[in-house]
Amino acid sequence: METSAWALRCSRAFWRRVSGPQEQRLLEGMSYGMVGSMALAMLATRYLKIPYGRYASSAYGPPIPAKVAWALQEAPALLVPMGLVWGSDGARLGFWPNRFLLALFGIHYTYRAFIFPFLIRGGKPTPAIAFLLAFVFCAYNGYLQGRSLSNYAEYCSDWPTVLRFVLGFSGWLSGLLINVHSDNILRNLRKPGETGYKIPRGGMFEYVTGANYFGEILEWCGFALAACTLESAAFAVSTFLILGRRAQMHHQWYLNKFEDYPRSRKILIPFIY
């Protein structure tokens, strides 16, 4: 117990020392860096295959079982903010808006790291490089969102009634539900013993190829609207860049593979794109 208390005091002393304008500039730079690196990565996929799922190959390193890869690569996005909440004594942790937004972020990654992987049926192994990139991104973003909300973001006292907060939370919740429902549709496409790919039907898949991606993009755009921070906006833009490109590739793949694929379906945004 004494060792644990000593470690906690040291951790909080460290974060108090680094807190201030210099760390805020670091977070700002990391936000721009995230968007820039995602934009470059998406440009690179026009010349290189995306190293995951149906597009993966042995050139991207030894395969990691899908359940293990998903759990380990997504966990930092939850564990890093939790560590900051426990060990940083952040200046904004006593305020309910900050706690609420941290909870929204944590709910998503609790599902993604500790529920979703164990619902996977089969699943293609993840190449080591793809796993490492996802792990680094989640740790990076976990620090970015966790530190911003726990120590810097400030909100007014009537935050539950502010329109952007209400709309942002509504978008986050709607996106989460679409994401989870779409995952369930994809998971149940094949009956026991069946192999191969099938056309997803039902839910938002009636409107777009990337229904699960649309849900996640909506979720993080809602989160960014509610949080109204540079860090959350950078995450929303990065999510759009990553998942928008995946949806585009999936859409073309389905069109090439299935002659009866619904031509009326959009790629990512219902009725628009």
Coordinates of N, CA and C in Angstrom, one line a residue, residues 45-175:
T45 N -2.2 4.7 -49.7 CA -3.0 3.5 -50.0 C -3.5 3.5 -51.5
R46 N -3.3 4.6 -52.2 CA -3.5 4.5 -53.6 C -2.5 3.8 -54.4
Y47 N -1.3 3.6 -53.7 CA -0.2 2.8 -54.3 C 0.1 1.6 -53.6
L48 N -0.3 1.5 -52.3 CA 0.0 0.3 -51.5 C -1.3 -0.3 -51.0
K49 N -1.4 -1.6 -50.8 CA -2.6 -2.2 -50.2 C -2.7 -1.9 -48.8
I50 N -3.9 -1.7 -48.3 CA -4.2 -1.5 -46.9 C -3.8 -2.8 -46.2
P51 N -3.0 -2.8 -45.2 CA -2.5 -4.1 -44.6 C -3.5 -4.7 -43.5
Y52 N -4.7 -5.0 -43.9 CA -5.6 -5.6 -43.0 C -6.7 -6.3 -43.7
G53 N -7.4 -7.2 -43.0 CA -8.5 -7.9 -43.5 C -8.3 -8.6 -44.8
R54 N -9.3 -8.4 -45.7 CA -9.2 -9.0 -47.1 C -8.1 -8.5 -47.9
Y55 N -7.5 -7.4 -47.5 CA -6.4 -6.8 -48.3 C -5.0 -7.2 -47.8
A56 N -5.0 -7.9 -46.7 CA -3.7 -8.2 -46.0 C -2.9 -9.2 -46.8
S57 N -1.6 -9.2 -46.5 CA -0.7 -10.2 -47.1 C 0.5 -10.5 -46.1
S58 N 1.2 -11.5 -46.4 CA 2.4 -11.9 -45.5 C 3.5 -10.8 -45.6
A59 N 3.4 -10.0 -46.6 CA 4.5 -8.9 -46.7 C 4.4 -7.9 -45.5
Y60 N 3.3 -7.9 -44.8 CA 3.1 -7.0 -43.7 C 3.4 -7.6 -42.3
G61 N 4.1 -8.7 -42.3 CA 4.5 -9.3 -41.0 C 3.7 -10.5 -40.7
P62 N 4.2 -11.2 -39.7 CA 3.5 -12.4 -39.2 C 2.1 -12.1 -38.8
P63 N 1.1 -13.0 -39.0 CA -0.3 -12.8 -38.6 C -0.5 -13.0 -37.1
I64 N -1.4 -12.1 -36.6 CA -1.8 -12.2 -35.2 C -3.3 -12.6 -35.2
P65 N -3.7 -13.5 -34.4 CA -5.1 -13.9 -34.3 C -6.0 -12.7 -34.1
A66 N -7.2 -12.6 -34.8 CA -8.0 -11.5 -34.9 C -8.5 -11.0 -33.5
K67 N -8.9 -11.9 -32.6 CA -9.4 -11.6 -31.3 C -8.3 -10.9 -30.5
V68 N -7.1 -11.5 -30.5 CA -6.0 -11.0 -29.7 C -5.6 -9.6 -30.3
A69 N -5.5 -9.5 -31.6 CA -5.1 -8.2 -32.2 C -6.0 -7.1 -31.8
W70 N -7.3 -7.4 -32.0 CA -8.3 -6.3 -31.7 C -8.3 -5.9 -30.3
A71 N -8.2 -6.8 -29.4 CA -8.2 -6.5 -27.9 C -6.9 -5.7 -27.6
L72 N -5.8 -6.1 -28.0 CA -4.5 -5.5 -27.6 C -4.3 -4.1 -28.3
Q73 N -4.7 -4.0 -29.6 CA -4.5 -2.8 -30.3 C -5.4 -1.6 -29.9
E74 N -6.6 -2.0 -29.4 CA -7.6 -1.0 -29.0 C -7.5 -0.6 -27.6
A75 N -6.9 -1.5 -26.8 CA -6.9 -1.3 -25.3 C -6.2 0.0 -24.9
P76 N -5.1 0.5 -25.5 CA -4.5 1.7 -25.1 C -5.4 2.9 -25.1
A77 N -6.3 3.0 -26.0 CA -7.2 4.1 -26.1 C -8.1 4.2 -24.9
L78 N -8.3 3.1 -24.2 CA -9.0 3.1 -22.9 C -8.1 3.2 -21.7
L79 N -7.0 2.5 -21.7 CA -6.1 2.4 -20.6 C -5.3 3.7 -20.4
V80 N -4.9 4.3 -21.4 CA -4.1 5.6 -21.3 C -4.9 6.7 -20.6
P81 N -6.2 7.0 -21.1 CA -7.0 8.0 -20.3 C -7.3 7.5 -18.9
M82 N -7.5 6.2 -18.7 CA -7.8 5.8 -17.3 C -6.5 6.0 -16.4
G83 N -5.4 5.8 -17.0 CA -4.1 6.0 -16.2 C -4.0 7.5 -15.9
L84 N -4.4 8.4 -16.9 CA -4.3 9.8 -16.6 C -5.3 10.3 -15.6
V85 N -6.5 9.7 -15.6 CA -7.5 10.0 -14.6 C -7.0 9.6 -13.2
W86 N -6.4 8.4 -13.1 CA -5.9 7.9 -11.8 C -4.6 8.6 -11.4
G87 N -3.7 8.9 -12.3 CA -2.4 9.3 -11.9 C -2.0 10.7 -12.1
S88 N -2.9 11.5 -12.7 CA -2.4 12.9 -13.1 C -3.0 14.0 -12.2
D89 N -4.1 13.7 -11.5 CA -4.7 14.7 -10.7 C -5.0 15.9 -11.5
G90 N -5.6 15.7 -12.7 CA -5.9 16.7 -13.7 C -6.7 17.8 -13.2
A91 N -6.4 19.1 -13.6 CA -7.1 20.2 -13.1 C -8.6 20.3 -13.4
R92 N -9.1 19.5 -14.5 CA -10.5 19.6 -14.9 C -11.2 18.3 -14.5
L93 N -10.6 17.4 -13.8 CA -11.3 16.2 -13.4 C -12.4 16.3 -12.4
G94 N -12.5 17.5 -11.8 CA -13.5 17.7 -10.8 C -14.8 18.2 -11.4
F95 N -14.8 18.5 -12.8 CA -15.9 19.1 -13.4 C -16.7 18.0 -14.2
W96 N -18.0 18.1 -14.1 CA -18.9 17.0 -14.7 C -18.8 17.0 -16.3
P97 N -18.7 18.1 -17.0 CA -18.6 18.0 -18.4 C -17.4 17.2 -18.9
N98 N -16.3 17.4 -18.2 CA -15.1 16.7 -18.6 C -15.2 15.2 -18.2
R99 N -15.8 14.9 -17.1 CA -16.0 13.5 -16.7 C -16.9 12.8 -17.7
F100 N -18.0 13.5 -18.1 CA -19.0 13.0 -19.0 C -18.3 12.6 -20.4
L101 N -17.5 13.5 -20.9 CA -16.9 13.3 -22.2 C -15.9 12.2 -22.1
L102 N -15.1 12.2 -21.0 CA -14.2 11.1 -20.8 C -14.9 9.7 -20.8
A103 N -16.1 9.7 -20.2 CA -16.9 8.5 -20.1 C -17.4 8.1 -21.5
L104 N -17.8 9.0 -22.3 CA -18.2 8.7 -23.7 C -17.0 8.0 -24.5
F105 N -15.9 8.6 -24.3 CA -14.7 8.1 -25.0 C -14.4 6.6 -24.5
G106 N -14.5 6.5 -23.1 CA -14.2 5.2 -22.5 C -15.2 4.1 -22.9
I107 N -16.5 4.5 -23.0 CA -17.6 3.5 -23.4 C -17.3 2.9 -24.7
H108 N -16.9 3.8 -25.7 CA -16.6 3.2 -27.0 C -15.5 2.2 -27.0
Y109 N -14.4 2.6 -26.3 CA -13.2 1.7 -26.3 C -13.4 0.5 -25.4
T110 N -14.3 0.6 -24.4 CA -14.6 -0.6 -23.6 C -15.2 -1.6 -24.6
Y111 N -16.2 -1.1 -25.4 CA -16.8 -2.0 -26.4 C -15.8 -2.5 -27.4
R112 N -15.0 -1.6 -27.9 CA -14.1 -2.0 -29.0 C -13.0 -2.9 -28.6
A113 N -12.5 -2.8 -27.3 CA -11.3 -3.6 -26.9 C -11.7 -4.8 -26.1
F114 N -12.8 -4.7 -25.3 CA -13.1 -5.8 -24.4 C -14.5 -6.5 -24.6
I115 N -15.2 -6.1 -25.6 CA -16.5 -6.8 -26.0 C -16.4 -7.2 -27.4
F116 N -16.2 -6.3 -28.4 CA -16.2 -6.7 -29.8 C -15.3 -7.8 -30.1
P117 N -14.0 -7.8 -29.6 CA -13.1 -8.9 -30.1 C -13.7 -10.3 -29.7
F118 N -14.4 -10.4 -28.6 CA -14.8 -11.7 -28.2 C -16.2 -12.1 -28.8
L119 N -16.7 -11.2 -29.7 CA -17.9 -11.6 -30.4 C -17.5 -12.0 -31.9
I120 N -16.3 -11.8 -32.2 CA -15.8 -12.1 -33.6 C -16.0 -13.6 -33.8
R121 N -16.5 -13.9 -35.0 CA -16.6 -15.3 -35.4 C -15.5 -15.6 -36.5
G122 N -14.5 -16.3 -36.1 CA -13.4 -16.5 -37.0 C -12.6 -15.2 -37.1
G123 N -12.7 -14.6 -38.2 CA -12.0 -13.3 -38.4 C -10.6 -13.6 -39.0
K124 N -10.2 -12.7 -40.0 CA -8.9 -12.9 -40.6 C -7.8 -12.4 -39.6
P125 N -6.7 -13.1 -39.6 CA -5.6 -12.6 -38.7 C -5.1 -11.2 -39.2
T126 N -4.6 -10.5 -38.2 CA -4.1 -9.1 -38.5 C -2.6 -9.2 -38.7
P127 N -2.0 -8.7 -39.8 CA -0.6 -8.6 -39.9 C 0.1 -7.8 -38.8
A128 N 1.3 -8.2 -38.4 CA 2.0 -7.5 -37.3 C 2.1 -6.0 -37.5
I129 N 2.4 -5.6 -38.7 CA 2.6 -4.1 -39.0 C 1.3 -3.4 -38.8
A130 N 0.2 -3.9 -39.3 CA -1.1 -3.3 -39.1 C -1.5 -3.2 -37.6
F131 N -1.2 -4.3 -36.9 CA -1.4 -4.3 -35.5 C -0.6 -3.2 -34.8
L132 N 0.6 -3.1 -35.1 CA 1.5 -2.1 -34.5 C 1.0 -0.7 -34.7
L133 N 0.7 -0.4 -36.0 CA 0.2 0.9 -36.3 C -1.1 1.3 -35.6
A134 N -2.0 0.3 -35.5 CA -3.2 0.6 -34.7 C -2.9 0.8 -33.2
F135 N -2.0 0.0 -32.7 CA -1.7 0.1 -31.3 C -1.1 1.5 -31.0
V136 N -0.2 2.0 -31.8 CA 0.5 3.3 -31.7 C -0.6 4.4 -31.8
F137 N -1.5 4.3 -32.8 CA -2.5 5.3 -33.0 C -3.4 5.4 -31.7
C138 N -3.8 4.2 -31.2 CA -4.7 4.3 -30.0 C -4.0 4.8 -28.8
A139 N -2.7 4.5 -28.6 CA -2.0 5.1 -27.4 C -1.8 6.6 -27.6
Y140 N -1.5 7.0 -28.8 CA -1.3 8.4 -29.1 C -2.6 9.2 -28.9
N141 N -3.7 8.6 -29.4 CA -5.0 9.3 -29.3 C -5.5 9.3 -27.9
G142 N -5.2 8.2 -27.2 CA -5.6 8.1 -25.8 C -5.0 9.2 -24.9
Y143 N -3.7 9.5 -25.2 CA -3.1 10.6 -24.5 C -3.7 11.9 -24.9
L144 N -3.9 12.1 -26.2 CA -4.4 13.3 -26.7 C -5.7 13.7 -26.1
Q145 N -6.7 12.8 -26.2 CA -8.0 13.0 -25.7 C -8.1 13.0 -24.2
G146 N -7.4 12.1 -23.6 CA -7.4 12.0 -22.1 C -6.8 13.2 -21.4
R147 N -5.7 13.6 -21.9 CA -5.0 14.8 -21.3 C -5.7 16.1 -21.6
S148 N -6.3 16.2 -22.8 CA -7.0 17.4 -23.1 C -8.2 17.6 -22.2
L149 N -9.0 16.5 -22.0 CA -10.2 16.6 -21.3 C -10.0 16.6 -19.8
S150 N -8.9 15.9 -19.3 CA -8.7 15.9 -17.9 C -8.0 17.1 -17.3
N151 N -7.3 17.9 -18.2 CA -6.5 19.0 -17.6 C -6.8 20.3 -18.3
Y152 N -7.3 20.4 -19.5 CA -7.4 21.7 -20.2 C -8.7 22.2 -20.6
A153 N -9.6 21.3 -21.1 CA -10.9 21.7 -21.7 C -11.8 22.3 -20.6
E154 N -12.3 23.5 -20.9 CA -13.2 24.2 -19.9 C -14.6 24.3 -20.5
Y155 N -15.6 24.2 -19.7 CA -17.0 24.2 -20.2 C -17.8 25.1 -19.2
C156 N -18.9 25.6 -19.7 CA -19.8 26.5 -18.9 C -20.6 25.6 -18.0
S157 N -21.2 26.3 -17.0 CA -21.9 25.6 -15.9 C -23.2 25.0 -16.4
D158 N -23.8 25.6 -17.5 CA -25.1 25.1 -18.0 C -24.9 24.1 -19.2
W159 N -23.8 23.4 -19.2 CA -23.4 22.6 -20.4 C -24.5 21.6 -20.8
P160 N -25.3 21.0 -19.9 CA -26.2 20.0 -20.4 C -27.3 20.6 -21.3
T161 N -27.5 21.9 -21.2 CA -28.6 22.5 -22.0 C -28.0 23.2 -23.3
V162 N -26.7 23.3 -23.4 CA -26.1 23.9 -24.6 C -26.4 23.1 -25.8
L163 N -26.8 23.8 -26.9 CA -27.3 23.1 -28.1 C -26.2 22.2 -28.7
R164 N -25.0 22.7 -28.8 CA -23.9 21.9 -29.4 C -23.6 20.6 -28.6
F165 N -23.8 20.7 -27.3 CA -23.6 19.6 -26.4 C -24.7 18.6 -26.6
V166 N -25.9 19.0 -26.7 CA -27.1 18.1 -26.9 C -27.0 17.4 -28.2
L167 N -26.7 18.2 -29.3 CA -26.5 17.7 -30.6 C -25.3 16.7 -30.7
G168 N -24.3 17.1 -30.1 CA -23.1 16.3 -30.1 C -23.3 15.0 -29.4
F169 N -23.9 15.0 -28.3 CA -24.2 13.7 -27.6 C -25.2 12.9 -28.4
S170 N -26.2 13.5 -29.0 CA -27.1 12.7 -29.8 C -26.4 12.1 -31.0
G171 N -25.5 12.8 -31.6 CA -24.7 12.2 -32.7 C -23.8 11.1 -32.3
W172 N -23.2 11.3 -31.1 CA -22.3 10.2 -30.5 C -23.1 9.0 -30.3
L173 N -24.3 9.1 -29.6 CA -25.1 8.0 -29.3 C -25.6 7.3 -30.5
S174 N -26.1 8.1 -31.5 CA -26.7 7.5 -32.7 C -25.6 6.7 -33.5
G175 N -24.4 7.3 -33.5 CA -23.3 6.7 -34.2 C -22.9 5.4 -33.6

